[in-house]
Amino acid sequence: MSLTSCHVHFSPSSDRIVYLSGSLLKSLKLAGKKTIQLKLGHEVITAAVKTIERQGHHLYLSAGVRQSIRVPKAGSISFIQGDDNEVQLGPLIGVLTDGSRSSESPFGSRSGYIRQLLRIGERKAYFFAFTPRDVNWNQGTINGYFLNSTGGWYRKVVPLPDVVYNRLPSRVAETTSTIMSLRERFIRKGVPFFNWSFFNKSDVYKLLDKDVEALEHLPESVTNPRSDKIKEMLENHQFIYYKPTAGSLGIGIYRLTYHPKRGYFARYRRGGTNVLLRFTNFNSLMRMLETRHGSGLGRYVSQQGVRLIEIDGCPIDFRFHMHKNGNNAWVPVGIGAKKAGRGSVTTHIKNGGQLLTPEQALKQAFGERSDEMLTKAKEVSVKLSEAIERNFPHTLGELGLDIGIDKDGEVWMFEANAKPGRSIFSHPALRAQGRESVNHILEHCMYLSKFTGQGGEV
């Protein structure tokens, strides 16, 4: 298949006629053809072909054509040529999310990011957003949200898309039968769907449990550990992190520490403040955890503590925002360094953490070796992303890796997120990386929909 770019225009004719400029007709090798198969998303029609005199690549669609295959708008777009005179417009890319039903901000706090995605893709693709309620499986259509030239939202019914980028925001919603069925139906229709769902912390450890390449970068982690296992890990590692498998933003995390002469310590966050408790024996520590969480401890993971590099006595870790690019390769597109707040269990900004560039953090920790360490961490992040993808049964295109570097320069991965947040891109020095992240989403959607290669002149 060859990728070409053109400018799509609408004509008022009610017949099923496609008008092509001479250069476009020649580029597509359609000279002498009387009909073509025109496709958009999962809709295909047969239309008559006529030539018009105009310089450049121009495609005029009659009202009869665009209403039949539901072409959403005119403008610059890509198309690929298949077999049997088939020409496919697009790609048609759907962003699955959920919203507030407000006309001005239909996707709540995510509206800004969705708008950015649609804006960046408008010259290469038909990019739209939709919610689970907008899919009509009987008709094979979606009532999607598009952007107009002034940034306002409007609705348009389109065929099922070439690819779906999943940004559903709720872990709970994703486990409902409705959403599980929706994902499976897209796959059965042959629509690539990424990213499949949120990860639980324990999911990633299970995925990589036998992956030799990944294991050397993973701290010891045990899901639903018995109390004797927690005690053993504390004695082996001196401190561990004890955290909920489905948690986020550092909520519910404990840093548990053992000092042979001083006893056991638990550090956690409660009501917006950092708490530090001391226990003379291990049983007292476990009673506190059981009182606070009861049976909820069955959904916890204990993880080996790692002596991270520090600035001003505060630990530093890193968020690597990974993307698949247009060549289906993993690349670290955005990297933010997070410095923990004084007395905080985690480096989360909401818990008093500070966001830095990786160069700032590594320069203070490693001096002249900072570039070498950043290169090493990038190589490990790619290796870990490839390992996760290798062991995960569904399509991935984006990952957020929580990476630590210890004082010996070893690189560790603490968590992987299938739908990473974008808070690191709020740093002024990382905003360009935020734009690049959005570009990579478009690139990978183009790849998954097979709209790849160099486009011709518009």
Coordinates of C-alpha atoms in Angstrom, one line a residue:
M1 CA 0.0 0.0 0.0
S2 CA 1.2 3.5 -0.7
L3 CA 0.3 6.6 1.4
T4 CA -0.7 9.8 -0.4
S5 CA -1.9 13.1 0.9
C6 CA -4.6 15.1 -0.7
H7 CA -7.1 17.9 -0.1
V8 CA -10.7 16.7 0.2
H9 CA -13.5 19.0 -1.0
F10 CA -17.3 18.6 -0.9
S11 CA -19.4 19.0 -4.1
P12 CA -23.2 19.4 -4.0
S13 CA -23.9 16.6 -6.5
S14 CA -26.3 13.9 -5.2
D15 CA -24.8 11.2 -7.4
R16 CA -22.2 8.8 -6.2
I17 CA -19.3 10.5 -8.0
V18 CA -15.7 11.0 -6.9
Y19 CA -13.8 13.8 -8.8
L20 CA -10.0 13.5 -8.9
S21 CA -7.5 16.0 -10.2
G22 CA -5.3 14.8 -13.0
S23 CA -2.1 14.4 -10.9
L24 CA -4.0 12.5 -8.2
L25 CA -5.6 10.2 -10.8
K26 CA -2.1 9.5 -12.2
S27 CA -0.6 9.0 -8.8
L28 CA -3.2 6.4 -8.0
K29 CA -2.9 4.7 -11.5
L30 CA -6.6 5.0 -11.9
A31 CA -6.6 6.5 -15.5
G32 CA -9.2 4.7 -17.5
K33 CA -11.1 3.4 -14.5
K34 CA -14.8 4.1 -14.3
T35 CA -15.4 3.2 -10.7
I36 CA -13.4 2.9 -7.4
Q37 CA -14.1 1.3 -4.0
L38 CA -14.0 4.2 -1.6
K39 CA -13.5 3.3 2.1
L40 CA -13.6 5.3 5.4
G41 CA -13.1 3.3 8.6
H42 CA -15.2 0.2 8.3
E43 CA -17.5 1.5 5.6
V44 CA -17.0 0.9 1.8
I45 CA -18.9 2.1 -1.2
T46 CA -18.6 1.9 -5.0
A47 CA -18.5 5.3 -6.7
A48 CA -18.0 6.6 -10.3
V49 CA -14.8 8.4 -11.1
K50 CA -14.4 11.6 -13.1
T51 CA -11.4 13.8 -13.7
I52 CA -11.2 17.6 -13.1
E53 CA -8.6 20.1 -14.2
R54 CA -6.7 21.3 -11.2
Q55 CA -3.1 21.4 -10.1
G56 CA -2.1 19.3 -7.1
H57 CA -3.8 16.4 -5.4
H58 CA -7.5 17.2 -5.0
L59 CA -10.4 15.0 -4.3
Y60 CA -14.0 16.2 -4.7
L61 CA -16.7 14.1 -3.0
S62 CA -20.3 14.4 -4.0
A63 CA -23.0 14.7 -1.4
G64 CA -24.2 11.2 -2.3
V65 CA -20.7 9.8 -1.6
R66 CA -20.0 11.6 1.7
Q67 CA -23.4 10.8 3.1
S68 CA -23.0 7.1 2.2
I69 CA -19.7 6.6 3.9
R70 CA -20.1 9.5 6.4
V71 CA -17.0 11.6 5.6
P72 CA -16.9 14.0 8.6
K73 CA -15.3 17.1 7.0
A74 CA -13.3 18.6 4.1
G75 CA -9.6 19.5 4.4
S76 CA -6.2 17.9 4.2
I77 CA -6.2 14.1 4.7
S78 CA -4.2 11.0 3.9
F79 CA -5.3 8.0 1.9
I80 CA -3.9 4.6 1.0
Q81 CA -4.5 2.6 -2.2
G82 CA -5.3 -1.1 -1.8
D83 CA -6.2 -3.8 -4.3
D84 CA -9.1 -3.8 -6.7
N85 CA -9.2 0.0 -7.1
E86 CA -9.8 0.5 -3.4
V87 CA -8.9 3.9 -2.0
Q88 CA -9.1 4.4 1.7
L89 CA -9.5 7.8 3.3
G90 CA -8.3 8.5 6.8
P91 CA -7.2 7.2 9.0
L92 CA -10.3 7.4 11.1
I93 CA -9.1 7.5 14.7
G94 CA -11.3 7.3 17.8
V95 CA -10.3 8.4 21.3
L96 CA -12.4 6.5 23.8
T97 CA -13.0 8.3 27.0
D98 CA -15.8 9.4 29.3
G99 CA -17.3 12.8 30.0
S100 CA -19.5 15.3 31.7
R101 CA -22.1 15.7 29.0
S102 CA -21.3 19.5 29.0
S103 CA -21.2 21.0 25.5
E104 CA -18.3 23.3 26.3
S105 CA -16.2 20.6 28.2
P106 CA -17.7 17.2 27.2
F107 CA -14.8 15.2 28.7
G108 CA -14.4 17.1 32.0
S109 CA -10.8 17.6 33.1
R110 CA -9.6 15.5 30.1
S111 CA -11.1 17.9 27.5
G112 CA -7.9 19.9 27.2
Y113 CA -5.8 16.8 26.4
I114 CA -8.5 15.4 24.0
R115 CA -8.6 18.8 22.2
Q116 CA -4.8 18.8 21.9
L117 CA -4.9 15.3 20.3
L118 CA -7.6 16.3 17.8
R119 CA -5.8 19.5 16.9
I120 CA -2.5 17.9 16.2
G121 CA -4.0 15.2 14.0
E122 CA -6.4 17.3 11.9
R123 CA -4.1 17.6 8.9
K124 CA -3.3 13.9 8.7
A125 CA -6.3 12.0 10.0
Y126 CA -10.0 12.2 11.0
F127 CA -9.5 12.3 14.7
F128 CA -12.5 12.3 17.0
A129 CA -13.4 11.4 20.6
F130 CA -16.3 9.3 21.9
T131 CA -17.7 7.7 25.0
P132 CA -19.1 4.1 25.3
R133 CA -22.6 5.5 25.0
D134 CA -21.9 6.9 21.5
V135 CA -21.4 3.5 19.8
N136 CA -24.2 2.1 17.8
W137 CA -23.2 -1.5 17.1
N138 CA -26.4 -2.3 15.1
Q139 CA -25.5 0.4 12.5
G140 CA -21.8 0.1 12.9
T141 CA -21.4 3.8 13.6
I142 CA -20.2 6.2 16.3
N143 CA -21.7 9.6 17.2
G144 CA -18.3 11.2 17.7
Y145 CA -17.0 14.6 18.9
F146 CA -15.0 16.7 16.4
L147 CA -13.4 20.1 16.7
N148 CA -14.3 23.0 14.5
S149 CA -11.9 25.7 13.3
T150 CA -12.5 27.9 16.4
G151 CA -11.9 25.0 18.9
G152 CA -15.6 24.3 19.6
W153 CA -17.1 20.8 19.7
Y154 CA -19.6 19.4 17.3
R155 CA -21.1 15.9 16.8
K156 CA -20.9 13.8 13.7
V157 CA -21.9 10.2 13.0
V158 CA -19.0 8.2 11.5
P159 CA -18.3 4.5 10.7
L160 CA -16.4 2.4 13.1
P161 CA -12.8 3.7 13.1
D162 CA -9.5 2.2 11.9
V163 CA -8.1 2.3 15.4
V164 CA -9.2 3.2 19.0
Y165 CA -6.9 4.9 21.6
N166 CA -8.3 4.0 25.0
R167 CA -8.3 6.9 27.6
L168 CA -11.2 5.7 29.8
P169 CA -10.3 7.3 33.1
S170 CA -11.9 4.9 35.6
R171 CA -10.4 1.7 36.9
V172 CA -13.8 0.7 38.2
A173 CA -15.6 1.3 34.9
E174 CA -13.1 -0.8 33.0
T175 CA -14.0 -3.9 35.0
T176 CA -17.7 -3.6 34.2
S177 CA -19.3 -6.1 31.7
T178 CA -20.3 -3.2 29.5
I179 CA -16.7 -2.0 28.9
M180 CA -15.2 -5.5 28.8
S181 CA -17.8 -6.3 26.1
L182 CA -17.1 -3.1 24.2
R183 CA -13.3 -3.8 24.0
E184 CA -13.9 -7.3 22.8
R185 CA -16.4 -6.2 20.1
F186 CA -13.9 -3.7 18.7
I187 CA -11.3 -6.5 18.5
R188 CA -13.8 -8.9 16.8
K189 CA -14.5 -6.1 14.2
G190 CA -10.8 -6.0 13.5
V191 CA -10.3 -2.6 15.0
P192 CA -6.9 -2.3 16.8
F193 CA -7.5 -1.1 20.4
F194 CA -4.8 0.3 22.7
N195 CA -4.2 0.7 25.6
W196 CA -6.3 -2.2 26.9
S197 CA -6.8 -1.3 30.5
F198 CA -5.1 0.1 33.7
F199 CA -2.5 -2.2 35.2
N200 CA -2.6 -3.3 38.8
K201 CA 0.8 -3.3 40.5
S202 CA 0.7 -7.0 40.9
D203 CA -0.2 -7.5 37.2
V204 CA 3.2 -6.2 36.1
Y205 CA 5.2 -8.3 38.5
K206 CA 3.3 -11.4 37.4
L207 CA 3.9 -10.5 33.7
L208 CA 7.6 -10.2 34.2
D209 CA 8.1 -13.0 36.7
K210 CA 10.0 -15.2 34.3
D211 CA 11.4 -12.6 31.9
V212 CA 15.1 -12.7 32.6
E213 CA 15.9 -9.4 30.9
A214 CA 13.4 -7.5 33.0
L215 CA 14.0 -9.3 36.3
E216 CA 17.4 -7.7 36.9
H217 CA 15.8 -4.3 37.1
L218 CA 12.8 -5.3 39.4
P219 CA 13.0 -5.1 43.2
E220 CA 11.7 -8.1 45.0
S221 CA 7.9 -7.8 45.1
V222 CA 5.3 -10.0 46.8
T223 CA 1.5 -9.7 46.3
N224 CA -0.7 -10.3 49.4
P225 CA 2.3 -11.2 51.6
R226 CA 1.8 -13.1 54.9
S227 CA 3.1 -11.3 57.9
D228 CA 6.1 -13.5 58.2
K229 CA 7.1 -12.7 54.7
I230 CA 6.8 -8.9 55.5
K231 CA 9.1 -9.5 58.5
E232 CA 11.6 -11.4 56.4
M233 CA 11.7 -8.7 53.7
L234 CA 12.3 -6.1 56.4
E235 CA 15.2 -8.0 57.9
N236 CA 16.7 -8.6 54.4
H237 CA 16.2 -5.1 53.0
Q238 CA 15.9 -2.8 56.1
F239 CA 13.0 -1.0 54.5
I240 CA 10.1 -1.9 52.1
Y241 CA 7.2 -0.2 50.5
Y242 CA 3.8 -1.6 51.3
K243 CA 1.2 -0.4 48.8
P244 CA -2.3 -1.2 47.3
T245 CA -2.2 -3.0 44.0
A246 CA -4.8 -0.7 42.4
G247 CA -3.6 2.5 44.1
S248 CA -2.5 5.8 42.5
L249 CA -1.1 9.1 43.5
G250 CA 0.6 7.6 46.5
I251 CA -2.6 7.0 48.3
G252 CA -2.4 4.2 50.9
I253 CA 1.3 3.6 50.6
Y254 CA 3.5 2.9 53.7
R255 CA 7.3 2.9 54.0
L256 CA 8.1 0.3 56.6
T257 CA 11.6 0.3 58.2
Y258 CA 13.4 -2.0 60.5
H259 CA 16.3 -0.9 62.8
P260 CA 17.7 -3.8 64.8
K261 CA 18.3 -1.6 67.9
R262 CA 15.4 0.9 67.6
G263 CA 12.5 -1.2 66.4
Y264 CA 10.0 -0.8 63.5
F265 CA 8.8 2.4 61.8
A266 CA 5.9 3.2 59.6
R267 CA 5.8 6.3 57.5
Y268 CA 2.6 7.3 55.6
R269 CA 0.4 10.2 54.6
R270 CA -2.9 10.9 56.5
G271 CA -5.1 13.9 55.9
G272 CA -2.6 15.9 54.0
T273 CA 0.3 15.5 56.5
N274 CA 3.2 13.0 56.8
V275 CA 3.0 10.6 59.7
L276 CA 5.9 8.7 61.3
L277 CA 5.1 6.0 63.9
R278 CA 7.5 3.8 65.9
F279 CA 6.8 0.3 67.2
T280 CA 8.9 -1.7 69.6
N281 CA 8.0 -5.0 68.0
F282 CA 6.8 -6.3 64.6
N283 CA 3.4 -7.6 65.9
S284 CA 2.5 -4.0 67.0
L285 CA 3.2 -2.8 63.5
M286 CA 1.0 -5.4 61.9
R287 CA -1.8 -4.7 64.3
M288 CA -1.8 -1.0 63.3
L289 CA -2.0 -2.0 59.6
E290 CA -4.8 -4.5 60.2
T291 CA -6.8 -2.0 62.2
R292 CA -6.5 0.6 59.5
H293 CA -7.2 -1.7 56.5
G294 CA -8.7 -5.0 57.7
S295 CA -9.3 -7.4 54.8
G296 CA -8.1 -4.7 52.4
L297 CA -4.5 -5.8 53.2
G298 CA -5.2 -8.8 50.9
R299 CA -4.9 -6.3 48.0
Y300 CA -1.5 -5.0 49.0
V301 CA 2.0 -5.6 47.6
S302 CA 5.3 -5.4 49.6
Q303 CA 8.3 -4.2 47.6
Q304 CA 12.0 -4.2 48.4
G305 CA 13.2 -0.7 49.3
V306 CA 16.0 0.7 47.2
R307 CA 18.5 3.4 48.4
L308 CA 17.8 6.0 45.7
I309 CA 20.0 8.9 44.8
E310 CA 19.1 12.0 46.9
I311 CA 19.2 15.8 46.7
D312 CA 19.3 17.6 50.0
G313 CA 18.6 14.3 51.8
C314 CA 15.4 13.7 49.8
P315 CA 15.1 10.7 47.4
I316 CA 14.7 11.2 43.7
D317 CA 12.9 9.0 41.2
F318 CA 11.9 9.4 37.6
R319 CA 8.8 9.1 35.4
F320 CA 9.6 7.8 31.9
H321 CA 6.7 8.4 29.6
M322 CA 7.2 5.8 26.9
H323 CA 5.6 5.7 23.4
K324 CA 5.5 3.4 20.4
N325 CA 6.5 5.5 17.4
G326 CA 5.5 5.3 13.8
N327 CA 7.9 2.5 13.3
N328 CA 6.4 0.5 16.2
A329 CA 9.5 1.0 18.4
W330 CA 9.5 2.1 22.0
V331 CA 11.1 5.4 22.8
P332 CA 11.3 7.5 26.0
V333 CA 9.5 10.7 24.9
G334 CA 9.1 12.5 28.2
I335 CA 11.2 12.2 31.4
G336 CA 10.5 14.0 34.6
A337 CA 12.6 13.7 37.9
K338 CA 10.6 13.8 41.1
K339 CA 12.2 14.9 44.4
A340 CA 10.3 13.7 47.5
G341 CA 9.0 16.2 50.0
R342 CA 10.5 16.2 53.5
G343 CA 9.2 13.2 55.4
S344 CA 7.1 12.0 52.5
V345 CA 6.7 8.3 51.6
T346 CA 6.6 9.1 47.9
T347 CA 7.8 11.6 45.4
H348 CA 4.2 12.6 44.2
I349 CA 3.9 16.3 43.7
K350 CA 0.6 16.4 45.6
N351 CA 2.5 15.0 48.6
G352 CA 5.0 17.8 48.6
G353 CA 7.3 16.5 45.9
Q354 CA 9.1 18.8 43.5
L355 CA 9.3 18.3 39.7
L356 CA 12.8 18.6 38.1
T357 CA 14.3 17.9 34.7
P358 CA 16.3 14.7 34.6
E359 CA 19.4 16.7 33.7
Q360 CA 19.0 18.8 36.9
A361 CA 18.6 15.8 39.1
L362 CA 21.3 13.7 37.6
K363 CA 23.9 16.5 37.5
Q364 CA 23.5 17.0 41.3
A365 CA 23.7 13.2 42.0
F366 CA 26.4 12.1 39.5
G367 CA 28.2 15.2 38.3
E368 CA 30.2 14.5 35.1
R369 CA 28.6 11.0 34.9
S370 CA 25.1 12.5 34.5
D371 CA 24.9 12.1 30.7
E372 CA 26.1 8.5 31.0
M373 CA 23.5 7.7 33.6
L374 CA 20.6 9.2 31.6
T375 CA 21.6 7.2 28.5
K376 CA 21.7 4.0 30.7
A377 CA 18.3 4.7 32.2
K378 CA 16.8 5.4 28.7
E379 CA 18.2 2.0 27.4
V380 CA 16.7 0.2 30.4
S381 CA 13.3 1.9 30.0
V382 CA 13.2 0.7 26.4
K383 CA 14.2 -2.8 27.4
L384 CA 11.5 -2.9 30.2
S385 CA 8.8 -1.6 27.8
E386 CA 9.7 -4.3 25.3
A387 CA 9.5 -6.9 28.1
I388 CA 6.1 -5.7 29.2
E389 CA 4.8 -5.7 25.7
R390 CA 6.3 -9.2 25.1
N391 CA 4.4 -10.7 28.0
F392 CA 1.1 -8.7 27.7
P393 CA -1.7 -10.2 25.6
H394 CA -3.1 -7.0 24.2
T395 CA -1.9 -4.0 22.1
L396 CA 0.2 -1.4 24.0
G397 CA 1.3 2.0 22.6
E398 CA 2.0 4.0 25.7
L399 CA 3.5 3.3 29.2
G400 CA 4.5 5.3 32.2
L401 CA 7.5 3.7 34.0
D402 CA 8.4 4.7 37.6
I403 CA 12.2 4.4 37.5
G404 CA 14.7 4.7 40.3
I405 CA 18.5 4.9 40.2
D406 CA 20.4 3.8 43.3
K407 CA 23.6 5.2 44.7
D408 CA 25.6 2.6 42.8
G409 CA 24.1 3.7 39.5
E410 CA 21.8 0.6 39.1
V411 CA 18.5 1.2 37.4
W412 CA 15.2 -0.1 38.9
M413 CA 11.6 -0.1 37.8
F414 CA 9.0 0.2 40.7
E415 CA 5.8 0.5 38.7
A416 CA 4.4 0.5 35.2
N417 CA 1.2 2.4 34.2
A418 CA -0.7 1.6 31.0
K419 CA -2.5 4.9 31.1
P420 CA 0.1 7.3 32.5
G421 CA -0.8 10.7 33.8
R422 CA 0.7 13.8 32.2
S423 CA 1.7 15.8 35.2
I424 CA 5.4 15.9 34.3
F425 CA 4.6 17.9 31.2
S426 CA 3.4 20.8 33.4
H427 CA 7.1 21.7 34.0
P428 CA 8.0 24.6 31.7
A429 CA 11.2 22.7 30.5
L430 CA 9.1 19.6 29.7
R431 CA 6.2 21.2 27.7
A432 CA 7.9 20.5 24.4
Q433 CA 8.1 16.8 25.4
G434 CA 4.4 17.0 26.2
R435 CA 3.7 18.1 22.6
E436 CA 6.0 15.3 21.3
S437 CA 4.1 12.8 23.4
V438 CA 0.8 13.8 21.6
N439 CA 2.7 13.5 18.2
H440 CA 3.7 10.0 19.0
I441 CA 0.1 9.0 19.8
L442 CA -0.8 10.2 16.3
E443 CA 2.2 8.4 14.7
H444 CA 1.3 5.1 16.4
C445 CA -2.3 5.4 15.4
M446 CA -1.2 5.9 11.8
Y447 CA 1.0 2.8 12.1
L448 CA -1.8 0.6 13.6
S449 CA -4.2 1.7 10.9
K450 CA -1.5 1.0 8.2
F451 CA -1.4 4.6 7.1
T452 CA 2.4 4.7 7.0
G453 CA 5.0 5.9 4.6
Q454 CA 5.7 9.2 2.9
G455 CA 2.7 11.2 1.8
G456 CA 2.7 12.9 -1.6
E457 CA 2.0 16.6 -2.3
V458 CA -1.4 18.0 -1.2

